[in-house]
PDB file of C-alpha atoms and ligand atoms in Angstrom:
ATOM      1  CA  MET A   1      94.249 163.710 139.637  1.00  0.00           C
ATOM      2  CA  GLU A   2      93.232 166.329 137.117  1.00  0.00           C
ATOM      3  CA  HIS A   3      91.804 164.950 133.894  1.00  0.00           C
ATOM      4  CA  THR A   4      90.435 167.099 131.135  1.00  0.00           C
ATOM      5  CA  PRO A   5      89.895 166.191 127.485  1.00  0.00           C
ATOM      6  CA  GLU A   6      92.376 168.838 126.368  1.00  0.00           C
ATOM      7  CA  GLY A   7      94.421 169.053 129.558  1.00  0.00           C
ATOM      8  CA  THR A   8      97.071 166.740 130.946  1.00  0.00           C
ATOM      9  CA  PRO A   9      98.708 164.197 128.631  1.00  0.00           C
ATOM     10  CA  VAL A  10      97.053 160.791 128.382  1.00  0.00           C
ATOM     11  CA  GLY A  11     100.239 159.030 127.255  1.00  0.00           C
ATOM     12  CA  VAL A  12      99.206 157.742 123.857  1.00  0.00           C
ATOM     13  CA  ASP A  13      98.899 159.212 120.350  1.00  0.00           C
ATOM     14  CA  ASP A  14      95.926 157.142 119.236  1.00  0.00           C
ATOM     15  CA  PRO A  15      93.656 155.781 121.982  1.00  0.00           C
ATOM     16  CA  TYR A  16      92.169 153.299 119.510  1.00  0.00           C
ATOM     17  CA  GLU A  17      95.516 151.517 119.145  1.00  0.00           C
ATOM     18  CA  ILE A  18      95.442 150.631 122.835  1.00  0.00           C
ATOM     19  CA  ALA A  19      91.686 150.343 123.226  1.00  0.00           C
ATOM     20  CA  GLY A  20      90.309 146.906 123.944  1.00  0.00           C
ATOM     21  CA  VAL A  21      87.274 145.010 122.820  1.00  0.00           C
ATOM     22  CA  CYS A  22      84.019 146.893 123.188  1.00  0.00           C
ATOM     23  CA  ASP A  23      82.355 146.388 126.571  1.00  0.00           C
ATOM     24  CA  HIS A  24      79.114 145.642 124.739  1.00  0.00           C
ATOM     25  CA  LEU A  25      80.493 142.844 122.531  1.00  0.00           C
ATOM     26  CA  THR A  26      79.313 139.366 123.569  1.00  0.00           C
ATOM     27  CA  ASP A  27      81.508 136.271 123.177  1.00  0.00           C
ATOM     28  CA  ASP A  28      79.564 135.338 120.060  1.00  0.00           C
ATOM     29  CA  GLY A  29      80.002 138.712 118.385  1.00  0.00           C
ATOM     30  CA  ARG A  30      76.662 140.273 119.182  1.00  0.00           C
ATOM     31  CA  CYS A  31      75.863 143.663 120.627  1.00  0.00           C
ATOM     32  CA  ARG A  32      74.827 143.482 124.284  1.00  0.00           C
ATOM     33  CA  LEU A  33      73.661 147.074 124.213  1.00  0.00           C
ATOM     34  CA  ALA A  34      71.077 146.281 121.541  1.00  0.00           C
ATOM     35  CA  LEU A  35      70.162 142.965 123.178  1.00  0.00           C
ATOM     36  CA  ALA A  36      69.649 144.209 126.699  1.00  0.00           C
ATOM     37  CA  HIS A  37      69.433 147.990 126.595  1.00  0.00           C
ATOM     38  CA  ALA A  38      67.565 148.765 123.388  1.00  0.00           C
ATOM     39  CA  GLY A  39      65.937 151.781 124.999  1.00  0.00           C
ATOM     40  CA  VAL A  40      69.258 153.608 125.082  1.00  0.00           C
ATOM     41  CA  ASP A  41      69.084 154.094 121.316  1.00  0.00           C
ATOM     42  CA  SER A  42      66.072 152.458 119.692  1.00  0.00           C
ATOM     43  CA  GLU A  43      67.136 153.305 116.140  1.00  0.00           C
ATOM     44  CA  PHE A  44      70.543 151.715 116.707  1.00  0.00           C
ATOM     45  CA  ALA A  45      68.971 148.699 118.442  1.00  0.00           C
ATOM     46  CA  ALA A  46      66.520 148.179 115.563  1.00  0.00           C
ATOM     47  CA  ALA A  47      69.385 148.157 113.055  1.00  0.00           C
ATOM     48  CA  ARG A  48      71.288 145.549 115.117  1.00  0.00           C
ATOM     49  CA  ARG A  49      68.121 143.477 115.578  1.00  0.00           C
ATOM     50  CA  ALA A  50      67.613 143.418 111.796  1.00  0.00           C
ATOM     51  CA  ASP A  51      71.054 141.786 111.548  1.00  0.00           C
ATOM     52  CA  ASP A  52      70.578 139.211 114.352  1.00  0.00           C
ATOM     53  CA  TYR A  53      72.258 141.628 116.743  1.00  0.00           C
ATOM     54  CA  ALA A  54      75.648 141.201 115.061  1.00  0.00           C
ATOM     55  CA  CYS A  55      78.183 143.876 115.979  1.00  0.00           C
ATOM     56  CA  HIS A  56      78.332 146.067 112.871  1.00  0.00           C
ATOM     57  CA  VAL A  57      82.011 146.959 113.301  1.00  0.00           C
ATOM     58  CA  GLY A  58      83.121 143.433 114.233  1.00  0.00           C
ATOM     59  CA  ALA A  59      85.510 141.953 116.746  1.00  0.00           C
ATOM     60  CA  GLU A  60      88.554 143.277 114.884  1.00  0.00           C
ATOM     61  CA  GLY A  61      87.316 146.666 115.816  1.00  0.00           C
ATOM     62  CA  ALA A  62      86.821 149.564 113.523  1.00  0.00           C
ATOM     63  CA  TRP A  63      85.604 150.757 116.876  1.00  0.00           C
ATOM     64  CA  ALA A  64      85.571 154.445 116.159  1.00  0.00           C
ATOM     65  CA  ASP A  65      82.780 153.862 113.652  1.00  0.00           C
ATOM     66  CA  CYS A  66      80.273 152.811 116.306  1.00  0.00           C
ATOM     67  CA  ARG A  67      78.660 155.601 118.285  1.00  0.00           C
ATOM     68  CA  HIS A  68      78.131 153.296 121.258  1.00  0.00           C
ATOM     69  CA  TYR A  69      81.647 151.880 121.497  1.00  0.00           C
ATOM     70  CA  ARG A  70      82.994 151.898 125.030  1.00  0.00           C
ATOM     71  CA  SER A  71      86.027 150.158 126.493  1.00  0.00           C
ATOM     72  CA  THR A  72      86.562 150.412 130.198  1.00  0.00           C
ATOM     73  CA  THR A  73      89.173 148.767 132.360  1.00  0.00           C
ATOM     74  CA  SER A  74      88.911 145.362 133.961  1.00  0.00           C
ATOM     75  CA  ASP A  75      91.188 146.447 136.836  1.00  0.00           C
ATOM     76  CA  ARG A  76      93.398 143.373 136.619  1.00  0.00           C
ATOM     77  CA  ASP A  77      96.853 144.738 135.929  1.00  0.00           C
ATOM     78  CA  CYS A  78      98.682 147.883 134.958  1.00  0.00           C
ATOM     79  CA  GLU A  79      98.586 148.483 131.204  1.00  0.00           C
ATOM     80  CA  ARG A  80     102.050 150.036 131.333  1.00  0.00           C
ATOM     81  CA  CYS A  81     104.197 147.956 133.723  1.00  0.00           C
ATOM     82  CA  GLY A  82     102.050 144.878 134.329  1.00  0.00           C
ATOM     83  CA  LEU A  83     101.725 145.294 138.099  1.00  0.00           C
ATOM     84  CA  GLU A  84      98.851 143.083 139.258  1.00  0.00           C
ATOM     85  CA  ALA A  85      96.035 144.277 141.462  1.00  0.00           C
ATOM     86  CA  VAL A  86      95.978 142.877 144.991  1.00  0.00           C
ATOM     87  CA  ARG A  87      92.623 143.386 146.607  1.00  0.00           C
ATOM     88  CA  MET A  88      92.541 143.892 150.321  1.00  0.00           C
ATOM     89  CA  ALA A  89      89.413 141.908 151.119  1.00  0.00           C
ATOM     90  CA  HIS A  90      89.624 142.681 154.814  1.00  0.00           C
ATOM     91  CA  ASP A  91      90.487 146.340 154.383  1.00  0.00           C
ATOM     92  CA  GLU A  92      88.030 148.257 152.209  1.00  0.00           C
ATOM     93  CA  THR A  93      89.774 151.512 152.972  1.00  0.00           C
ATOM     94  CA  ALA A  94      93.144 150.530 151.475  1.00  0.00           C
ATOM     95  CA  ARG A  95      93.904 152.666 148.460  1.00  0.00           C
ATOM     96  CA  PRO A  96      93.856 150.467 145.327  1.00  0.00           C
ATOM     97  CA  LEU A  97      97.148 149.838 143.541  1.00  0.00           C
ATOM     98  CA  LEU A  98      95.435 150.376 140.203  1.00  0.00           C
ATOM     99  CA  GLU A  99      93.517 153.398 138.988  1.00  0.00           C
ATOM    100  CA  ALA A 100      91.382 153.979 135.920  1.00  0.00           C
ATOM    101  CA  HIS A 101      93.050 156.243 133.392  1.00  0.00           C
ATOM    102  CA  HIS A 102      91.018 157.833 130.605  1.00  0.00           C
ATOM    103  CA  LEU A 103      92.498 157.708 127.117  1.00  0.00           C
ATOM    104  CA  SER A 104      89.405 159.235 125.607  1.00  0.00           C
ATOM    105  CA  TYR A 105      86.171 160.789 126.781  1.00  0.00           C
ATOM    106  CA  PRO A 106      82.705 160.376 125.287  1.00  0.00           C
ATOM    107  CA  ASP A 107      81.437 163.510 123.574  1.00  0.00           C
ATOM    108  CA  GLY A 108      77.830 162.366 123.375  1.00  0.00           C
ATOM    109  CA  ASP A 109      77.489 162.175 119.598  1.00  0.00           C
ATOM    110  CA  GLY A 110      79.747 159.184 119.027  1.00  0.00           C
ATOM    111  CA  THR A 111      82.818 160.788 117.486  1.00  0.00           C
ATOM    112  CA  THR A 112      84.822 160.081 120.627  1.00  0.00           C
ATOM    113  CA  HIS A 113      84.261 157.282 123.090  1.00  0.00           C
ATOM    114  CA  GLU A 114      84.911 156.401 126.665  1.00  0.00           C
ATOM    115  CA  ILE A 115      88.164 154.446 126.712  1.00  0.00           C
ATOM    116  CA  THR A 116      89.903 153.683 129.964  1.00  0.00           C
ATOM    117  CA  VAL A 117      92.816 151.461 130.929  1.00  0.00           C
ATOM    118  CA  SER A 118      94.188 150.441 134.322  1.00  0.00           C
ATOM    119  CA  LEU A 119      97.395 152.037 135.462  1.00  0.00           C
ATOM    120  CA  CYS A 120      99.137 151.514 138.772  1.00  0.00           C
ATOM    121  CA  ARG A 121      99.394 154.659 140.882  1.00  0.00           C
ATOM    122  CA  TRP A 122     103.074 155.003 139.998  1.00  0.00           C
ATOM    123  CA  CYS A 123     102.648 154.731 136.228  1.00  0.00           C
ATOM    124  CA  HIS A 124      99.563 156.929 136.419  1.00  0.00           C
ATOM    125  CA  ALA A 125     101.617 159.700 137.987  1.00  0.00           C
ATOM    126  CA  LYS A 126     104.372 159.255 135.385  1.00  0.00           C
ATOM    127  CA  VAL A 127     101.902 159.501 132.512  1.00  0.00           C
ATOM    128  CA  HIS A 128     100.313 162.678 133.803  1.00  0.00           C
ATOM    129  CA  ASN A 129     103.327 164.379 135.303  1.00  0.00           C
ATOM    130  CA  SER A 130     106.421 163.311 133.422  1.00  0.00           C
ATOM    131  CA  PHE A 131     105.501 162.257 129.890  1.00  0.00           C
ATOM    132  CA  GLY A 132     105.433 158.517 130.556  1.00  0.00           C
ATOM    133  CA  ARG A 133     103.727 156.673 127.723  1.00  0.00           C
ATOM    134  CA  ILE A 134     101.264 153.810 128.008  1.00  0.00           C
ATOM    135  CA  ASP A 135     103.305 151.730 125.566  1.00  0.00           C
ATOM    136  CA  ASP A 136     106.637 152.290 127.346  1.00  0.00           C
ATOM    137  CA  ASP A 137     108.445 149.029 128.008  1.00  0.00           C
ATOM    138  CA  ALA A 138     108.273 149.733 131.722  1.00  0.00           C
ATOM    139  CA  GLU A 139     109.100 147.636 134.755  1.00  0.00           C
ATOM    140  CA  PRO A 140     107.032 148.157 137.896  1.00  0.00           C
ATOM    141  CA  ASP A 141     108.394 150.908 140.120  1.00  0.00           C
ATOM    142  CA  PRO A 142     110.341 149.520 143.129  1.00  0.00           C
ATOM    143  CA  GLU A 143     107.852 151.253 145.419  1.00  0.00           C
ATOM    144  CA  ALA A 144     104.977 149.597 143.569  1.00  0.00           C
ATOM    145  CA  ILE A 145     106.557 146.155 144.008  1.00  0.00           C
ATOM    146  CA  ALA A 146     107.137 146.812 147.709  1.00  0.00           C
ATOM    147  CA  GLU A 147     103.514 147.852 148.158  1.00  0.00           C
ATOM    148  CA  ARG A 148     102.285 144.800 146.257  1.00  0.00           C
ATOM    149  CA  GLU A 149     104.416 142.444 148.378  1.00  0.00           C
ATOM    150  CA  THR A 150     103.195 144.068 151.585  1.00  0.00           C
ATOM    151  CA  ARG A 151      99.639 143.440 150.442  1.00  0.00           C
ATOM    152  CA  ARG A 152     100.309 139.886 149.396  1.00  0.00           C
ATOM    153  CA  ALA A 153     101.807 139.141 152.796  1.00  0.00           C
ATOM    154  CA  ALA A 154      98.741 140.619 154.488  1.00  0.00           C
ATOM    155  CA  GLU A 155      96.491 138.651 152.165  1.00  0.00           C
ATOM    156  CA  GLN A 156      98.317 135.405 152.974  1.00  0.00           C
ATOM    157  CA  ARG A 157      97.951 136.019 156.694  1.00  0.00           C
ATOM    158  CA  GLU A 158      94.256 136.636 156.088  1.00  0.00           C
ATOM    159  CA  PHE A 159      93.729 133.463 154.099  1.00  0.00           C
ATOM    160  CA  GLY A 160      95.985 131.144 156.066  1.00  0.00           C
ATOM    161  CA  PHE A 161      98.906 130.947 153.610  1.00  0.00           C
ATOM    162  CA  GLN A 162      96.870 129.442 150.807  1.00  0.00           C
ATOM    163  CA  PRO A 163      98.540 130.629 147.611  1.00  0.00           C
ATOM    164  CA  ALA A 164      96.414 133.123 145.695  1.00  0.00           C
ATOM    165  CA  SER A 165      96.735 130.989 142.557  1.00  0.00           C
ATOM    166  CA  GLU A 166      94.910 128.074 144.205  1.00  0.00           C
ATOM    167  CA  ARG A 167      91.909 130.027 145.321  1.00  0.00           C
ATOM    168  CA  SER A 168      88.747 129.489 143.369  1.00  0.00           C
ATOM    169  CA  ASP A 169      88.001 133.176 142.869  1.00  0.00           C
ATOM    170  CA  ARG A 170      91.031 133.700 140.677  1.00  0.00           C
TER     171      ARG A 170
HETATM  172 ZN1   ZN B   1     102.344 150.490 136.352  1.00  0.00          ZN
HETATM  173 ZN1   ZN B   2      94.686 159.468 134.277  1.00  0.00          ZN
END
């Protein structure tokens, strides 16, 4: 899949409307980057430290104002149609149902940031090739559902018919 900052459409007008919580934000509103990786930007880390490591843009996210903001996908479900990931624990070679899609790329000086969301393969193709939008009210593609059900059946055989929802790793 070809991705360039000025190339194929990313399917959204303003990446920051879709963008999630900063990867560096801790549950208690502090900056993990400053806490654990101060060497990345010592000036930035010193400023956070002086404020008890509080995130200076806050959980409500004036994200674009922070040069270290980054929001990458958790790979759980498709941002567009909601299709859930089904991992093939016994088959590492199976192509994942979900792919990371870049809404924005870091430019190195903090005016743009790395923002990715998960899209299923089918939505990903629609976004890049046929003007699908991330915020479309989309249902999963019939092919995507078929592929998911095939995987779930394989997964149930693997785990002896124990429903996925009752397993402790979910
Ligand atoms: Zn999808
Ligand atoms: Zn993409």
